[in-house]
Amino acid sequence: MSLRPRSLLRITPLALALICLASHAQTTPKPATADCPNPQRDDCPADKASDEQDRPVRNNDPGSPQVAADAPVPAAGGPGSPTPTLRFERGPLKVRSHGFSLAVDHALSPQWVVGVLGNVAKGRIERSQTEFSTTPGNPTQSLRSDTTVDTRSTSLAASLSYFTRDAIAIDGALSFTRTQLETRRVTDEPNEFGGDNVNRSIGLWLSASRIWRFGPRSVVPQLGLEFTDTRTDALDAQQRDLANPGNPPSPGFRIDEKQQRTLATLLSVQLQQPVSMSFGTLTPYGRVSWRQRVWKNADPVTSQNANGLTRELDPDATESRSSFGLAAGVIAQFTRGIATFADVSFRRGSNDLRETRLGLGVRFEI
C-alpha cells in the first residue's frame, strides 16, 4: 500500500490490525526539465536537501493480526451443575512484532502514482489474567493463566496516490492479510492448552496529508480513515496435563469463528529533515499519532469447554478502542529510484495495550 505512517491495528483492529498495523519515502512529482527528463527517478541531480522535503514517509504495514479473544478457562462443574459467576483481572496486553516490506511504485503522470507492497511479519501477543469463579454455595476459586499467541503474517496491498502541486497528497489503498495464530495457554493447575487457527483480513485505507516547510525541516500532518473486515477461524485447543507429561492430550476448549468489521480514524503529525549525503539523501523523522475506533460490528463469539459449558467472550478482550503512538525512523534514498528504511514505533492504548513494532523495507521506483 502507499507507505504512510499509522499506528496497527492493526491492527488494525489489525492492524492490525498490527497491525497490524515501518516507513519509507515517496517522491512528490515535479515538472520535468531538460536535465531531468524523468522526475520520478533519483539519478537526476539533487544538490539541495530541501529538494527531498516533498518525500512524505508512508506506512508499510497493510494489516495487523487479529485475535479472537483470550482463551477461556474451563469453568467449574459439568452438565447440570450451577453456572459459576466469573470475574477477570487482566494484566497488560503486550504486543511485539517485526517485519520486512518490499514495495514498487510507478508514476502514471506527474500527479498520479500506483504502488504494490508485500509484507511478511512475525509477532507475539501476551496477556496474564486471573479468573475468579464463584458457584452458589461454594467458596470463590481463583485460577491464574498466561496466554501467548505467536503470529506469522503475510500481506499484499495495492495503492493509488494523487499529489497536488501545493504539497498535498491523497492516498487510497486496498490490502489483504493472512495471519497464522498459534495459541498457548498455561494455567497454574498446571495445564497447557494449545491450538492453531488462521485470521484473514481485508482493509481499505483513505488519507490526506499536507507538507509544511520550515527551512530545512518539514512537518507533515495526516488524517486517515481505515475500514477493516476480519474473519478468524474457529480454535480447537487440546489440553495437556503438565504434572503428567506422559499422558496423551485430551479435548480442551473450542472458540467459535469470529467475524467483525471496524472503522477507525487516525490523526498523526510527523517531523522530518532530509540531509544530502554522498550516496543520495538521508531523512530521519519522528512521529506522533492518535488512533480512535469510531464504529464496530461484530458477531457474538462463544467458547465451550470439555464439559459442554459455554459462555460468551468479551469482544474487546484483545483490542484497543483508542491508542497513542510514538515512532522514529530513517530513510536512505539512493540513486536510480531505490530506497531503504527502518522504523520503530511504540503504542499505548485502552485495554492496557503496550505495543512495540520494528519494520525494515526496500522500495523501488520504476
XYZ file of C-alpha atoms in Angstrom:
366
model
C 0.000 0.000 0.000
C 1.075 3.597 -0.062
C 3.720 3.743 2.600
C 2.433 6.199 5.154
C 2.841 6.019 8.950
C -0.002 4.926 11.112
C -0.258 3.142 14.365
C -1.834 -1.205 13.898
C -4.157 -2.332 14.472
C -3.749 -3.175 13.341
C -4.228 -3.652 13.629
C -5.596 -2.601 12.842
C -8.097 -3.949 14.533
C -5.400 -5.094 12.672
C -3.970 -3.950 12.417
C -3.678 -4.882 12.946
C -4.873 -4.708 12.920
C -0.856 -4.644 13.735
C -1.230 -4.297 12.986
C -1.054 -4.976 12.099
C -0.744 -2.457 11.883
C 7.614 0.750 9.367
C 8.040 3.517 6.881
C 9.856 4.868 3.813
C 9.865 7.784 1.373
C 7.990 8.627 -1.825
C 8.855 11.479 -4.190
C 6.220 14.073 -4.889
C 6.345 14.550 -8.694
C 7.822 17.768 -10.061
C 7.681 19.136 -13.602
C 10.283 17.566 -15.918
C 13.264 19.618 -17.059
C 15.817 19.216 -19.822
C 18.424 17.990 -17.314
C 15.987 15.636 -15.636
C 13.513 14.212 -18.160
C 12.001 11.754 -15.656
C 11.274 13.478 -12.317
C 10.401 10.129 -10.699
C 13.980 8.844 -10.909
C 16.606 9.703 -8.304
C 19.555 9.556 -10.695
C 18.646 13.161 -11.605
C 20.842 15.865 -9.989
C 19.844 16.872 -6.458
C 22.238 19.387 -4.917
C 19.987 20.527 -2.054
C 18.488 18.503 0.745
C 15.429 20.749 0.566
C 14.604 19.120 -2.770
C 13.860 15.952 -0.818
C 11.351 17.524 1.545
C 8.490 16.502 -0.697
C 9.029 12.903 0.377
C 6.348 12.086 2.956
C 7.111 8.957 4.961
C 4.492 6.284 4.378
C 3.330 3.267 6.291
C 4.283 -0.228 5.141
C 2.018 -2.187 7.460
C -1.098 -3.061 5.444
C -2.609 -5.175 8.183
C -2.111 -6.353 11.734
C -3.042 -9.642 13.416
C -6.488 -10.012 14.897
C -7.024 -12.491 17.719
C -10.401 -13.953 18.674
C -10.098 -13.325 22.409
C -8.318 -14.642 25.477
C -8.594 -18.409 25.559
C -11.221 -19.416 28.121
C -10.501 -21.330 31.300
C -12.697 -24.433 31.671
C -15.472 -23.383 34.047
C -16.053 -25.378 37.219
C -18.693 -28.090 37.203
C -20.251 -30.181 34.463
C -23.605 -30.700 32.759
C -26.388 -29.989 35.216
C -24.151 -28.058 37.623
C -24.935 -24.447 38.580
C -23.343 -21.947 36.203
C -20.499 -20.149 38.007
C -20.176 -16.383 38.164
C -16.911 -15.361 36.506
C -14.731 -12.300 37.101
C -11.406 -11.499 35.442
C -8.395 -9.457 36.440
C -6.244 -8.984 33.349
C -2.671 -7.797 33.058
C -1.227 -5.645 30.249
C -1.857 -6.676 26.645
C 1.717 -6.880 25.321
C 2.303 -6.932 21.563
C 5.689 -7.213 19.848
C 6.302 -7.637 16.131
C 8.925 -7.168 13.434
C 8.573 -7.322 9.677
C 10.078 -6.689 6.263
C 8.450 -4.968 3.276
C 9.189 -4.847 -0.435
C 7.430 -2.129 -2.463
C 7.324 -0.984 -6.080
C 5.937 2.410 -7.156
C 5.202 3.622 -10.673
C 4.282 7.173 -11.759
C 1.389 7.300 -14.206
C 1.717 11.081 -14.508
C 3.186 13.988 -12.530
C 0.181 13.729 -10.185
C -0.751 10.009 -10.070
C 1.311 7.140 -8.640
C 0.354 3.469 -8.261
C 2.121 1.065 -5.932
C 2.266 -2.558 -4.845
C 3.601 -3.715 -1.495
C 4.305 -7.100 0.080
C 4.965 -7.567 3.781
C 5.954 -10.505 5.985
C 5.974 -10.203 9.767
C 6.298 -12.229 12.950
C 4.974 -11.245 16.329
C 3.825 -12.276 19.773
C 0.797 -11.264 21.838
C 0.883 -11.915 25.590
C -1.528 -11.438 28.457
C -1.747 -12.773 32.002
C -5.036 -12.967 33.841
C -6.645 -14.369 36.974
C -10.135 -15.827 36.770
C -12.355 -15.846 39.835
C -15.158 -18.421 39.699
C -17.997 -18.351 42.242
C -20.620 -21.100 42.373
C -23.669 -20.737 44.681
C -22.951 -22.466 47.972
C -19.202 -22.789 47.319
C -16.241 -20.518 48.091
C -14.700 -18.446 45.303
C -11.959 -20.212 43.368
C -9.173 -18.448 41.518
C -7.073 -19.633 38.597
C -4.119 -17.760 37.117
C -3.115 -18.246 33.491
C -0.702 -16.880 30.895
C -1.771 -16.703 27.250
C 0.710 -16.385 24.397
C -0.252 -16.065 20.716
C 2.559 -16.290 18.164
C 1.669 -14.699 14.828
C 3.050 -15.047 11.306
C 1.529 -12.630 8.791
C 1.720 -12.205 5.026
C 0.195 -9.112 3.412
C -0.272 -7.773 -0.094
C -1.512 -4.264 -0.818
C -2.161 -2.012 -3.819
C -2.271 1.769 -3.585
C -3.163 4.817 -5.645
C -1.833 8.269 -4.731
C -2.620 11.744 -6.018
C -0.175 14.618 -5.472
C -1.201 18.223 -5.953
C 1.298 20.964 -6.807
C 0.843 22.580 -3.400
C 2.308 19.591 -1.470
C -0.999 17.864 -0.685
C -1.212 14.079 -1.047
C -4.338 11.916 -1.137
C -3.868 8.173 -0.804
C -6.118 5.156 -1.134
C -5.163 1.524 -0.584
C -6.622 -1.984 -0.552
C -4.856 -4.715 1.434
C -5.207 -8.443 2.056
C -3.599 -10.084 5.096
C -3.364 -13.699 6.225
C -2.141 -14.410 9.759
C -1.330 -17.796 11.268
C -2.130 -17.835 15.014
C -0.534 -20.293 17.442
C -2.194 -20.055 20.852
C -0.658 -21.465 24.021
C -2.258 -21.015 27.426
C -0.714 -22.272 30.665
C -2.696 -22.366 33.928
C -1.420 -22.921 37.459
C -3.291 -26.235 37.832
C -0.901 -26.898 35.894
C -2.384 -27.463 32.439
C -1.468 -26.276 28.967
C -3.995 -25.582 26.213
C -2.797 -25.190 22.643
C -4.203 -24.842 19.159
C -3.713 -23.153 15.793
C -6.075 -21.164 13.587
C -5.975 -18.548 10.832
C -7.103 -14.939 10.544
C -7.902 -13.265 7.210
C -8.319 -9.530 6.837
C -9.333 -7.082 4.108
C -8.530 -3.427 4.678
C -9.458 -0.174 2.948
C -7.462 2.983 3.667
C -8.008 6.612 2.674
C -5.891 9.521 3.887
C -4.875 13.107 3.153
C -1.671 14.861 4.169
C -0.027 18.239 3.723
C 3.682 19.110 3.780
C 4.635 22.344 5.529
C 8.226 23.524 5.147
C 10.186 25.410 7.807
C 13.665 25.929 6.426
C 15.432 22.547 6.128
C 12.682 20.802 8.108
C 9.170 19.852 7.169
C 6.046 18.988 9.156
C 3.535 16.522 7.713
C 0.081 16.336 9.367
C -2.115 13.487 8.181
C -5.743 12.470 8.642
C -6.770 8.931 7.723
C -9.811 6.664 7.694
C -9.472 2.872 7.861
C -12.081 0.142 7.330
C -11.187 -3.451 8.206
C -13.156 -6.662 7.699
C -11.623 -9.632 9.544
C -12.525 -13.280 9.954
C -10.823 -15.591 12.468
C -11.333 -19.339 12.109
C -12.627 -21.417 14.998
C -9.983 -22.542 17.500
C -9.961 -26.106 18.850
C -7.448 -26.366 21.677
C -6.056 -29.567 23.176
C -5.306 -29.927 26.887
C -2.058 -31.353 28.285
C -1.517 -32.197 31.948
C 1.891 -30.695 32.737
C 2.072 -32.644 36.000
C 1.883 -35.877 33.984
C 3.590 -35.131 30.649
C 3.369 -38.751 29.560
C -0.419 -38.644 29.353
C -1.883 -38.104 25.866
C -3.612 -34.775 25.119
C -7.342 -34.524 25.705
C -10.014 -32.171 24.330
C -9.683 -28.734 25.902
C -11.949 -25.974 24.648
C -13.341 -24.518 21.449
C -13.745 -20.876 20.391
C -16.241 -20.293 17.594
C -15.398 -18.411 14.419
C -15.196 -14.669 14.826
C -16.057 -12.039 12.215
C -16.022 -8.294 12.708
C -15.879 -5.027 10.800
C -14.355 -1.863 12.215
C -13.925 1.753 11.167
C -11.171 3.862 12.724
C -9.700 7.322 12.290
C -6.031 8.208 12.533
C -4.503 11.605 13.184
C -0.728 11.930 13.010
C 1.950 14.612 12.778
C 5.450 13.924 11.531
C 8.652 15.962 11.633
C 11.349 15.116 9.086
C 14.603 16.677 7.924
C 16.360 15.462 4.756
C 20.159 15.651 4.679
C 22.223 15.443 1.479
C 24.764 12.602 1.522
C 27.317 11.291 -0.964
C 25.032 8.357 -1.860
C 21.816 10.421 -2.053
C 19.601 11.601 0.806
C 19.203 10.557 4.436
C 15.932 11.518 6.124
C 15.473 10.979 9.871
C 11.961 11.565 11.207
C 9.777 11.404 14.276
C 6.014 10.907 14.505
C 3.147 11.127 16.994
C -0.263 9.605 16.263
C -3.709 9.028 17.722
C -5.984 6.198 16.595
C -9.675 6.044 17.534
C -12.171 3.324 16.679
C -15.441 5.002 15.713
C -17.576 2.012 14.693
C -17.599 -1.734 15.183
C -19.895 -4.535 14.063
C -19.027 -7.970 15.449
C -20.822 -11.279 15.676
C -21.093 -12.829 19.170
C -18.271 -15.266 19.928
C -18.809 -18.167 22.320
C -16.465 -20.707 23.881
C -17.175 -24.245 25.025
C -15.130 -26.348 27.431
C -14.739 -30.112 27.532
C -17.715 -30.402 29.925
C -20.029 -28.752 27.405
C -20.403 -25.471 29.307
C -20.493 -22.400 27.085
C -20.106 -18.680 27.630
C -19.821 -15.562 25.504
C -16.377 -13.997 25.286
C -15.527 -10.362 25.859
C -15.350 -8.864 22.324
C -12.796 -6.238 23.434
C -10.546 -8.598 25.401
C -7.650 -8.272 22.954
C -8.461 -4.985 21.247
C -7.832 -1.314 21.916
C -10.539 1.231 21.154
C -8.110 4.163 21.244
C -4.347 4.489 21.335
C -1.476 6.974 21.299
C 1.716 6.217 19.393
C 5.294 7.445 19.088
C 7.610 6.443 16.248
C 11.039 7.251 14.849
C 12.949 6.103 11.820
C 15.322 6.893 8.997
C 15.123 6.663 5.217
C 18.138 6.202 2.938
C 17.324 7.346 -0.606
C 19.838 6.092 -3.184
C 20.170 6.800 -6.894
C 18.095 5.095 -9.592
C 14.920 5.084 -7.543
C 15.994 2.797 -4.678
C 15.261 3.494 -1.014
C 15.632 1.579 2.252
C 14.047 2.406 5.584
C 13.857 1.404 9.235
C 11.035 2.352 11.604
C 10.397 1.608 15.277
C 7.128 2.503 16.997
C 5.607 2.303 20.456
C 1.892 2.421 21.189
C -0.128 2.652 24.404
C -3.884 2.326 24.415
C -7.088 1.341 26.132
C -7.333 -2.205 27.458
C -3.785 -1.557 28.779
C -2.259 -2.100 25.338
C 1.553 -1.956 25.146
C 2.809 -2.468 21.623
C 6.274 -2.341 20.045
C 6.889 -2.710 16.299
C 10.043 -2.779 14.194
C 9.882 -2.512 10.413
C 12.518 -2.721 7.690
C 11.976 -2.400 3.959
C 13.122 -1.642 0.437
C 11.281 0.378 -2.216
C 11.860 0.660 -5.958
C 10.583 3.372 -8.300
C 10.059 2.150 -11.842
